[in-house]
Coordinates of C-alpha atoms in Angstrom, one line a residue:
X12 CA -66.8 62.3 -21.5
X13 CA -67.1 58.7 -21.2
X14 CA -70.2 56.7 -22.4
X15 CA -69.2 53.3 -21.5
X16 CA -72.8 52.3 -19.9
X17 CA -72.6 48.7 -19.0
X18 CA -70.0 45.7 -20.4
X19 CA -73.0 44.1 -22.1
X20 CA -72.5 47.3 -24.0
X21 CA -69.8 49.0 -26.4
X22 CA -67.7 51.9 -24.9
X23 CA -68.6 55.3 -26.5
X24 CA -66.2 58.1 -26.0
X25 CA -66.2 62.1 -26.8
X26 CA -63.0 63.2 -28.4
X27 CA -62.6 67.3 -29.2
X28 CA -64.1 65.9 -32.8
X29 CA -66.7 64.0 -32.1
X30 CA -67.9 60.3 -30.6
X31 CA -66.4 57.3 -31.0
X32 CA -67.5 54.1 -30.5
X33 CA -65.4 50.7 -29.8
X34 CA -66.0 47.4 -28.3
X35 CA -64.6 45.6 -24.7
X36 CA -61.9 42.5 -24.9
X37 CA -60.9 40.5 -21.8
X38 CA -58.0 39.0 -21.6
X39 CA -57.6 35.7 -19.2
X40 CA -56.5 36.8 -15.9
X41 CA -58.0 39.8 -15.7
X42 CA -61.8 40.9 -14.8
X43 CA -61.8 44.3 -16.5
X44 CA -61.9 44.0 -19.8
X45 CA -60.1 46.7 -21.8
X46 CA -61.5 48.9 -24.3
X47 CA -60.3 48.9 -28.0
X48 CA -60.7 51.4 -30.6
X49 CA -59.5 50.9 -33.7
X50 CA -58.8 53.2 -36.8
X51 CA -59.0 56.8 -34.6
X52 CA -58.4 59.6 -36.9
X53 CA -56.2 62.2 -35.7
X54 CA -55.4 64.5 -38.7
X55 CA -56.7 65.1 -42.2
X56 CA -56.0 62.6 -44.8
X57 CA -52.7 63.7 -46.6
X58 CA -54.0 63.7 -49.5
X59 CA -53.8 66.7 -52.5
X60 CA -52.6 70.0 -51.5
X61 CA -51.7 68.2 -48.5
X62 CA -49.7 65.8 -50.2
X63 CA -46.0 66.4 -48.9
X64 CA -47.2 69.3 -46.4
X65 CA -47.7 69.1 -42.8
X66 CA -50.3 67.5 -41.3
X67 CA -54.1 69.1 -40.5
X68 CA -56.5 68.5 -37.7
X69 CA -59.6 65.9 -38.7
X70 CA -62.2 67.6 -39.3
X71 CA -65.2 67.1 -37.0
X72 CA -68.0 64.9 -37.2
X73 CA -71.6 64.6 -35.8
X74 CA -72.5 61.3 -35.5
X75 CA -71.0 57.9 -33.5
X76 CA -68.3 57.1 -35.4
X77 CA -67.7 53.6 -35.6
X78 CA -64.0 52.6 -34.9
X79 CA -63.8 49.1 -34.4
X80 CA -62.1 47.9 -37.8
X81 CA -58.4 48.0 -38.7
X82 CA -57.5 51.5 -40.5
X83 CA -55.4 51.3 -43.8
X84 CA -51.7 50.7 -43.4
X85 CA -49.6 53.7 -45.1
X86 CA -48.4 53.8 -48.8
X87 CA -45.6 51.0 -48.8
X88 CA -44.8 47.7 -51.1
X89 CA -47.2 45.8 -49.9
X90 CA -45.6 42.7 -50.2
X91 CA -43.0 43.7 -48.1
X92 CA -44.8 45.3 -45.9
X93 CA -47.6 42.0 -45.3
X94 CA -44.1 39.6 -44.7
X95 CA -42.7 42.1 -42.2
X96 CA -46.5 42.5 -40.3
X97 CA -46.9 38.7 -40.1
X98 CA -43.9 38.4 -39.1
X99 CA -43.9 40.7 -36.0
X100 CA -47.7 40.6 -35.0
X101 CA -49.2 39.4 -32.0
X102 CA -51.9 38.4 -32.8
X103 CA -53.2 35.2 -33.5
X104 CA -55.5 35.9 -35.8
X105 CA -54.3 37.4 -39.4
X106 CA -56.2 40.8 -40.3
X107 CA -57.0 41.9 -43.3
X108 CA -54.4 44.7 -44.7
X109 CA -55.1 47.0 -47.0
X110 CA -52.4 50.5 -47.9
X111 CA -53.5 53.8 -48.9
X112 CA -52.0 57.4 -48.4
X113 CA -55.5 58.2 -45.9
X114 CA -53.8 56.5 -43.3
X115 CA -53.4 59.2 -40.6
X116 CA -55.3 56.9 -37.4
X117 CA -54.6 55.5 -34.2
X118 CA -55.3 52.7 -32.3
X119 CA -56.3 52.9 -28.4
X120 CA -56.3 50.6 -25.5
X121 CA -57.5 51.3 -22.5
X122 CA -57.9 49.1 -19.2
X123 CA -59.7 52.2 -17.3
X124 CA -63.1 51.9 -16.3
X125 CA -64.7 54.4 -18.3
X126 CA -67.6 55.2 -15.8
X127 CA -65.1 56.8 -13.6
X128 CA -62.3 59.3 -13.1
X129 CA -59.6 57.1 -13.7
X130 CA -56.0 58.9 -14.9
X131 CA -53.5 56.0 -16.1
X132 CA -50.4 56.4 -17.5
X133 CA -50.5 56.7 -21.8
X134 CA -47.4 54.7 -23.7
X135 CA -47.9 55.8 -27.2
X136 CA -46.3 52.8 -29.6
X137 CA -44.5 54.1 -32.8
X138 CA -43.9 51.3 -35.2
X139 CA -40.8 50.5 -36.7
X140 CA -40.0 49.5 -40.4
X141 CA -36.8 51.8 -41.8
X142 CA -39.2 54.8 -42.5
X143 CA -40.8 52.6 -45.4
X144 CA -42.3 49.9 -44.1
X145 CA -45.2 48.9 -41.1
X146 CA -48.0 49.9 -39.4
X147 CA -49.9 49.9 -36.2
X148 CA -52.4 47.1 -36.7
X149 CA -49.5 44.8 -36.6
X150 CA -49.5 45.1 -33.1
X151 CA -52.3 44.1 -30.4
X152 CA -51.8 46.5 -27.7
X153 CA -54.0 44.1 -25.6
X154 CA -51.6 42.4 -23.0
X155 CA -49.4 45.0 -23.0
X156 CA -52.7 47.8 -21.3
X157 CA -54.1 44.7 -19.3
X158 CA -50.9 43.4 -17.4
X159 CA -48.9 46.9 -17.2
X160 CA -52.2 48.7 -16.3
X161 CA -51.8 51.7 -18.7
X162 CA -53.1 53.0 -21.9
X163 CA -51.2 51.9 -25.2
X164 CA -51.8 54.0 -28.2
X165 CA -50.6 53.0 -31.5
X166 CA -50.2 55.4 -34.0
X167 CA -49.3 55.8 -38.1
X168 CA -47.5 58.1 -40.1
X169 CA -46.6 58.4 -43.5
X170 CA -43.9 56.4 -45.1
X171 CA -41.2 56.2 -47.8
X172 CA -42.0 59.0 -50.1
X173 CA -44.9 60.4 -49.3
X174 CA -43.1 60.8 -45.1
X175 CA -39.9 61.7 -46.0
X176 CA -39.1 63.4 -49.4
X177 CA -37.3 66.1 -49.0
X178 CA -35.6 68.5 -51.6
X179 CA -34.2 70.4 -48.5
X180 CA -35.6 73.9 -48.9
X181 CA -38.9 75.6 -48.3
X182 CA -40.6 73.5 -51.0
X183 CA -40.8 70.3 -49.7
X184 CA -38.6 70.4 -46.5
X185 CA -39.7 67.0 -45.5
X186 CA -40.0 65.1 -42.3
X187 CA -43.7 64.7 -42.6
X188 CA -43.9 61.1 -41.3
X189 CA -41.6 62.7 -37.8
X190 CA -44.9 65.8 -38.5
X191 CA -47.4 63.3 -38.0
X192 CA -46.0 61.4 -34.9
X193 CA -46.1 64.7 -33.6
X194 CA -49.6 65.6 -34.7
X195 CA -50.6 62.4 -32.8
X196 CA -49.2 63.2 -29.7
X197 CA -50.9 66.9 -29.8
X198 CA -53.9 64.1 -30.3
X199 CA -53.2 62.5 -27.4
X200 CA -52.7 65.8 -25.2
X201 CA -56.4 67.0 -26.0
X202 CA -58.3 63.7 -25.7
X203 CA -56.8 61.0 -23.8
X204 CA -58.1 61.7 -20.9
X205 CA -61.7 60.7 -21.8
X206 CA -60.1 57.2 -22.3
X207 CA -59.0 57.0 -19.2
X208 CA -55.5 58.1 -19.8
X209 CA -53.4 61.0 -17.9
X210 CA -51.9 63.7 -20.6
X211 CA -49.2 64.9 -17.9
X212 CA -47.7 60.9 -17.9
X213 CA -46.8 59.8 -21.8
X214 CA -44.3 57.6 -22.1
X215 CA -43.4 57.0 -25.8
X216 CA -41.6 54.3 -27.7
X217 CA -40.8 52.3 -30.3
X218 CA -38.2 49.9 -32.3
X219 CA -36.2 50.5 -34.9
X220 CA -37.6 53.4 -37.2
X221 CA -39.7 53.7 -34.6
X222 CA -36.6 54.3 -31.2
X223 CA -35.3 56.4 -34.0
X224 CA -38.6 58.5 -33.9
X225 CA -38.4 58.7 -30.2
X226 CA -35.0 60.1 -30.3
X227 CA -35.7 62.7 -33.2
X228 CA -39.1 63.4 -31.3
X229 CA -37.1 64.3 -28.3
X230 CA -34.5 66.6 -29.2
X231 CA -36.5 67.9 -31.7
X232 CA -37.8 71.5 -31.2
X233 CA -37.1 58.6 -59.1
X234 CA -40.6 59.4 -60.5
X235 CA -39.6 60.6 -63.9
X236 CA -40.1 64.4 -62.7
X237 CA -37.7 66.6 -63.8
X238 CA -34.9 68.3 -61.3
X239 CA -34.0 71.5 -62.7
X240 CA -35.8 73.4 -59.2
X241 CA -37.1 72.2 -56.0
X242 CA -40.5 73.7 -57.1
X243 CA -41.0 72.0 -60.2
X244 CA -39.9 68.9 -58.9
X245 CA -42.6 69.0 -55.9
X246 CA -45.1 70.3 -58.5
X247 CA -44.7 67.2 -60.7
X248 CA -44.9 64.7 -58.0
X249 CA -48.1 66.6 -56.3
X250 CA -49.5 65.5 -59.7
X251 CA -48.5 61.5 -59.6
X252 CA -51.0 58.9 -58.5
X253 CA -50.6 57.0 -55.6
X254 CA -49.6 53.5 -57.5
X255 CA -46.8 56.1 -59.7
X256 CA -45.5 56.4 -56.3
X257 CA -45.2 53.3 -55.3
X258 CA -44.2 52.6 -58.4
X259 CA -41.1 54.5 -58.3
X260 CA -40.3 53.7 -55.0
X261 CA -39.8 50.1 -56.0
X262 CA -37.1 51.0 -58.4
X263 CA -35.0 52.2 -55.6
X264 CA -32.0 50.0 -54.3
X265 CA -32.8 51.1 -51.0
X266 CA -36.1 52.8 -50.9
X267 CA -34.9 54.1 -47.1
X268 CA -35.5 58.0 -47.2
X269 CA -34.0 59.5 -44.0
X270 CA -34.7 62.0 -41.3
X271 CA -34.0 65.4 -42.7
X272 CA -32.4 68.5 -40.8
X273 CA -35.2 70.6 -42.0
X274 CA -34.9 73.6 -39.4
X275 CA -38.2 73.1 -38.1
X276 CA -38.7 69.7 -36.2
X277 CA -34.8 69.6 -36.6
X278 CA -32.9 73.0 -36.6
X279 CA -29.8 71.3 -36.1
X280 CA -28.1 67.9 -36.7
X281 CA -28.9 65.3 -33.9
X282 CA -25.3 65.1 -33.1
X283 CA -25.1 68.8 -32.1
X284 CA -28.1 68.9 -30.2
X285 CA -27.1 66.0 -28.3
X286 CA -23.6 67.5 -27.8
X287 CA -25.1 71.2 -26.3
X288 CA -27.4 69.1 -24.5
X289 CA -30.4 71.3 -25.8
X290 CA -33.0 68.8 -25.6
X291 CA -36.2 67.5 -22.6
X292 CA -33.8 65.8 -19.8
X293 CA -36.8 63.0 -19.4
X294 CA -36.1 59.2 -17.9
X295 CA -34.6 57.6 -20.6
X296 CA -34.2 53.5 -21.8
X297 CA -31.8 52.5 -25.3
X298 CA -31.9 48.7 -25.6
X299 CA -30.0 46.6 -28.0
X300 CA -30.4 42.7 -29.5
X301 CA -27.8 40.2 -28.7
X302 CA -27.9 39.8 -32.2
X303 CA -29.3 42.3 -34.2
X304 CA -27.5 41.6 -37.8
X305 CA -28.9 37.7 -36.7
X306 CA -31.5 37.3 -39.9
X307 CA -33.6 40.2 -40.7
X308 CA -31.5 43.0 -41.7
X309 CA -29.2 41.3 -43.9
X310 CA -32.3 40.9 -46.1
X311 CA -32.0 45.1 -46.4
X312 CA -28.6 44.0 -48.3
X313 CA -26.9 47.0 -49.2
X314 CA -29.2 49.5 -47.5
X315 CA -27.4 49.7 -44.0
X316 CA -23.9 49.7 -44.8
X317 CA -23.3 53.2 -44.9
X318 CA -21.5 53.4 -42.0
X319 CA -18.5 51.1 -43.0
X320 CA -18.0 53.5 -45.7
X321 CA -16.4 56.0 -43.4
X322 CA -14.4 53.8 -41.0
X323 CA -10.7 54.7 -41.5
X324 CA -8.6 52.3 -43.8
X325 CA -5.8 52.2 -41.1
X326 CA -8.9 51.3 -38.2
X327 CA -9.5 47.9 -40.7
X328 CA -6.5 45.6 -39.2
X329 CA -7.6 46.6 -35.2
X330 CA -11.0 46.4 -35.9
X331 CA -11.0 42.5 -37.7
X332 CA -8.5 41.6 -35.0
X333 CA -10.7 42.7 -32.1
X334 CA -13.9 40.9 -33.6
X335 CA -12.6 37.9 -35.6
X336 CA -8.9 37.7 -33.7
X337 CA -8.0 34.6 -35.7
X338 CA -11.3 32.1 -35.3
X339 CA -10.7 29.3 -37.5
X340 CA -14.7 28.1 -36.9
X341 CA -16.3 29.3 -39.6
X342 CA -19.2 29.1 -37.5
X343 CA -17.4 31.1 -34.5
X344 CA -16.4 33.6 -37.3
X345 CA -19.8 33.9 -38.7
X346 CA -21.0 34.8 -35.2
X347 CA -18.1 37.5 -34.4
X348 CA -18.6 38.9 -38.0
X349 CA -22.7 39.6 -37.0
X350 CA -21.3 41.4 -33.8
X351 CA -19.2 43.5 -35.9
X352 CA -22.3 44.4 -37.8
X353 CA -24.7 44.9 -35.5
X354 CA -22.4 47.1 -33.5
X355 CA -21.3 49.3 -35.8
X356 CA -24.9 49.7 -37.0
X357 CA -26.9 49.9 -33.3
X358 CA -25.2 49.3 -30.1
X359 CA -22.1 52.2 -30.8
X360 CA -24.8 54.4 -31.7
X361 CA -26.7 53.4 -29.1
X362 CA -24.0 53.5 -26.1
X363 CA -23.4 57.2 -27.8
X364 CA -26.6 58.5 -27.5
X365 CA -26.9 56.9 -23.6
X366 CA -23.3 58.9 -22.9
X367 CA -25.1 62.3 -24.2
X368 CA -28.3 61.7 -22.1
X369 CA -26.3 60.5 -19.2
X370 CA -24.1 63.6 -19.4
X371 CA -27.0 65.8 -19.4
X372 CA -28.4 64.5 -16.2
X373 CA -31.2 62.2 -17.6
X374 CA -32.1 59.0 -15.5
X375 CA -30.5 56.4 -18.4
X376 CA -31.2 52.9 -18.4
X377 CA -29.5 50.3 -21.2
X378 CA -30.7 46.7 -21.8
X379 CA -29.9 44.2 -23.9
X380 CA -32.3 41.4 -25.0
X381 CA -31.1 37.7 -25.3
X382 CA -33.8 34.8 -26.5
X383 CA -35.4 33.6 -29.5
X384 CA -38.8 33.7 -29.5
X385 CA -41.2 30.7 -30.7
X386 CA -43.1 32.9 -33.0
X387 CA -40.6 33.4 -35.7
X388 CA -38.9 29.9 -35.6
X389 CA -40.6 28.8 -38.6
X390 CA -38.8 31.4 -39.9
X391 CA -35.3 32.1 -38.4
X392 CA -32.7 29.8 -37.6
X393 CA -32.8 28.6 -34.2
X394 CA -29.2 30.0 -33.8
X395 CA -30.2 33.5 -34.1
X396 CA -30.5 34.7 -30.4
X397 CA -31.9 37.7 -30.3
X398 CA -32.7 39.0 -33.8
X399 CA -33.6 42.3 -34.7
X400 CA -37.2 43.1 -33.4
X401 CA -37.7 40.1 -31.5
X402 CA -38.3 41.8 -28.4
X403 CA -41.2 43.0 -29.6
X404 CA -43.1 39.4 -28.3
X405 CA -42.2 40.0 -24.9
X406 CA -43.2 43.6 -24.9
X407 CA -46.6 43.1 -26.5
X408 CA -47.6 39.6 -24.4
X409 CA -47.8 37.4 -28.0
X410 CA -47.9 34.1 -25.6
X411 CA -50.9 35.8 -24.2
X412 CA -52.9 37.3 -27.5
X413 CA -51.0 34.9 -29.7
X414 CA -50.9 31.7 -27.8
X415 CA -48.8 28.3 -28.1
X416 CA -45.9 29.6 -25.8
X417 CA -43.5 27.4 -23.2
X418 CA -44.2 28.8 -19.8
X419 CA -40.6 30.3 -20.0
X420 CA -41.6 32.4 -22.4
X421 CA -44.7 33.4 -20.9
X422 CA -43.0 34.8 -17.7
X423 CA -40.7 36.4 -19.6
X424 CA -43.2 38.1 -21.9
X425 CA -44.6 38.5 -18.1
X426 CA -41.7 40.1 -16.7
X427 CA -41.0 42.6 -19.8
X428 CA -44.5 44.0 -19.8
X429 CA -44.0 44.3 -15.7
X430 CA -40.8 46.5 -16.4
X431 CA -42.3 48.4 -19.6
X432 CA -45.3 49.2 -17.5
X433 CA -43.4 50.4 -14.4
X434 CA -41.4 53.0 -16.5
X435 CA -44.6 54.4 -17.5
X436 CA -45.8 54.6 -14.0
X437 CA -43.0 55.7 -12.4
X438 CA -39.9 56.2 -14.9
X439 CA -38.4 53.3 -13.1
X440 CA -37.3 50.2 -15.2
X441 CA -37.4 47.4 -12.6
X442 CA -39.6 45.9 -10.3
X443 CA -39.7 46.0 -6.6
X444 CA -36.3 44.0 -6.5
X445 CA -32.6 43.3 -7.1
X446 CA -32.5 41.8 -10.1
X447 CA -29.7 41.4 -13.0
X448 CA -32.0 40.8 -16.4
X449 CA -32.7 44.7 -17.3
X450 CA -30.6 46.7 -14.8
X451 CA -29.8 50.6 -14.6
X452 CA -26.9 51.0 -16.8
X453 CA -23.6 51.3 -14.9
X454 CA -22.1 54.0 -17.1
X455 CA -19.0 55.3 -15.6
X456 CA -18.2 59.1 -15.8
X457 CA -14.9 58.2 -17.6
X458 CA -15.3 57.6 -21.9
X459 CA -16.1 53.9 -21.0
X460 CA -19.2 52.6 -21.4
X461 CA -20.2 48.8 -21.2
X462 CA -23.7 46.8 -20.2
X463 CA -23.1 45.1 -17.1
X464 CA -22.1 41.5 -17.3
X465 CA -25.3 39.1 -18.2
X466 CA -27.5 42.3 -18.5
X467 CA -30.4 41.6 -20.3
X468 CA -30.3 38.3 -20.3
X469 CA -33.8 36.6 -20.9
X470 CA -32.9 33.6 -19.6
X471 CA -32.5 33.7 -15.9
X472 CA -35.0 32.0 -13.2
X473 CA -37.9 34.2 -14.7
X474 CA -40.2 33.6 -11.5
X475 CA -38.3 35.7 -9.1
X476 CA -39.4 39.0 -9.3
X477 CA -43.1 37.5 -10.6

């Protein structure tokens, strides 16, 4: 049930563990202002006993509970994760940040006028970051609710260590941060509706850790501690304070712990479940950056080149020749040579995991995403086109929340909401016309699979499907 008495007035909502209240934003354009709600708790903090175990429900709570200030990002280097935050947020304002393991909340924004019976589609946001890095703050779900008409829900998990460790038995079989995307969603199920939301139409997604969450969601049914067992390894780090942690965490290399096949979220590897085609057939979207090796993941350095380390010595000569085929431009061949990369890292993967949902009979669409966005050029040279994550302005409206944007990149930022939105509606990704920027992906029923020419393209005249 809905409290949201008059605008003059904050929205208070019942949730199955008790009421919360937020506060109304408008955005220019619109005349219903949409209702935020910040900080939502959905599960226990993870903290103790609970400390590398699956996640709880909150426990209830009789009075209003305030939720209009920015929850704790998850345990993560903090310096790291404040450069990658201001670097991706929309917003125009900076927030404070603060990290802690009682990080288990979601944010909620909702366009729905709470006095009535009003069912919108839900798109629940999972953040991206490798696994170790990011949170939900970083993004202001504002535009996004407002222009496509839906409910955006952000949500946390944990990170690093304290999401993924795993010792791959029964003692610590890991995944918990893949546990607590899932505990959100149950969230989601039982209470959305009072925030205007419909439980039978959730659309998730996300970028980079985050698409990688999606997928694992959806075919989904060195701390000093000594090794000798699984148990008295878990034991021992049960008993480490947060900053310990952390602490060893930033000793690693590559601090990136991966998604385990624990044989509960995942019985299997992804690969087979793909293959048997055991997973939800559901509409479907993969998208790729022109340029996604551009800037930001070289900084990982050596933590994303595991690939390369099982490409075939003989493969070498074809594949150099294919990419690099003799360039003299070092420029030229510094271009070529971040193709090479970014393939082999996202867009094979990618085009792989299309083929398997396209073979299972899902509706698939493939994009990929061509401009450089004014936010980051303080920080990226202007030559990158389409880095990794730079989407992520268009889909969350930055020249709307953020400001100081070209009128290209507002319709744009416009057009990508416009498509996001519709695919929540109606599993569609396009708008009411014919156009060649994001397109359904023509992928024949032979092995060959390639984006259509100029697909995804960001560039185009903007205006006509507007």
């Amino acid at each position: 049930m809905a409290y949201a008495g008059n605008l003059s007035s904050p929205p208070v909502v019942d949730t199955m563990h008790g009421k919360v209240l937020g506060k109304y934003v408008s955005l220019e354009g619109f005349v219903q202002p949409v209702a935020i709600f910040l900080g939502v708790p959905f599960a226990k903090p993870p903290l103790g006993t609970l400390r590398f175990a699956p996640p709880q429900p909150t426990e209830p709570w009789s009075f209003v509970k305030n939720v209009t200030s920015y929850p704790p990002m998850c345990s993560q280097d903090a310096v790291v994760g404040k450069m990658i935050s201001d670097l991706f947020t929309n917003r125009k304002e900076s927030i404070p940040l603060t990290f802690s393991e009682d990080c288990l909340y979601l944010n909620i924004y909702t366009p729905a006028d709470l006095t009535k019976s009003t069912r919108l589609p839900v798109m629940v946001w999972i953040h991206g970051g490798s696994l170790v890095m990011g949170g939900a703050s970083t993004y202001d779900g504002l535009a996004l609710s407002a222009h496509g008409n839906v409910v955006v829900v952000a949500i946390q998990y944990r990170l690093g260590i304290w999401g993924f460790f795993s010792t791959g038995d029964e003692h610590s079989r890991g995944n918990w941060g893949h546990l607590d995307q899932v505990a959100a969603l149950r969230w989601v199920q039982d209470n959305i509706v009072n925030f205007g939301g419909d439980p039978s139409s959730v659309t998730i997604f996300g970028e980079s850790a985050g698409g990688e969450s999606v997928s694992v969601l959806q075919v989904a049914i060195a701390a000093g501690c000594a090794t000798t067992t699984s148990a008295v390894m878990v034991n021992c780090l049960h008993q480490k304070t947060e900053d310990e942690l952390l602490e060893t965490t930033l000793k690693l290399n590559c601090p990136f712990l991966p998604t385990a096949i624990d044989g509960v979220l995942l019985p299997k590897a992804p690969e087979e479940i793909l293959t048997e085609k055991n997973f939800s057939i559901v509409p479907y979207i993969v998208g790729i950056n022109k340029q996604e090796f551009g800037w930001l993941l070289p900084l990982g350095r050596g933590c994303f080149f595991d690939p390369f380390q099982n490409v075939p010595e003989d493969a070498i000569p074809a594949a150099i020749k294919e990419y690099l085929g003799g360039a003299e431009d070092p420029v030229k061949n510094k271009d070529l040579f971040v193709d090479l990369i970014g393939d082999v890292l996202l867009a094979v993967p990618s085009v792989i995991v299309a083929r398997h949902h396209r073979d299972a009979g899902a509706p698939i669409y493939m994009y990929e995403f061509q401009y450089h966005p004014s936010f980051s050029s303080d920080l990226k040279p202007g030559m990158v086109m389409g880095d990794h994550g730079d989407e992520l302005f268009s889909v969350f409206g930055a020249p709307f929340t953020k400001g100081v944007a070209s009128g290209e990149e507002s319709r744009i930022s416009k057009m990508v909401m416009k498509f996001w939105g519709n695919f929540a509606w109606n599993g569609l990704f396009w708008i009411y016309c014919s156009f060649y920027l994001l397109t359904e992906v023509d992928i024949p029923t032979t092995e060959n699979i390639s984006l259509p020419a100029g697909a995804g393209s960001l560039m185009p005249p903007a205006d006509l499907c507007l």
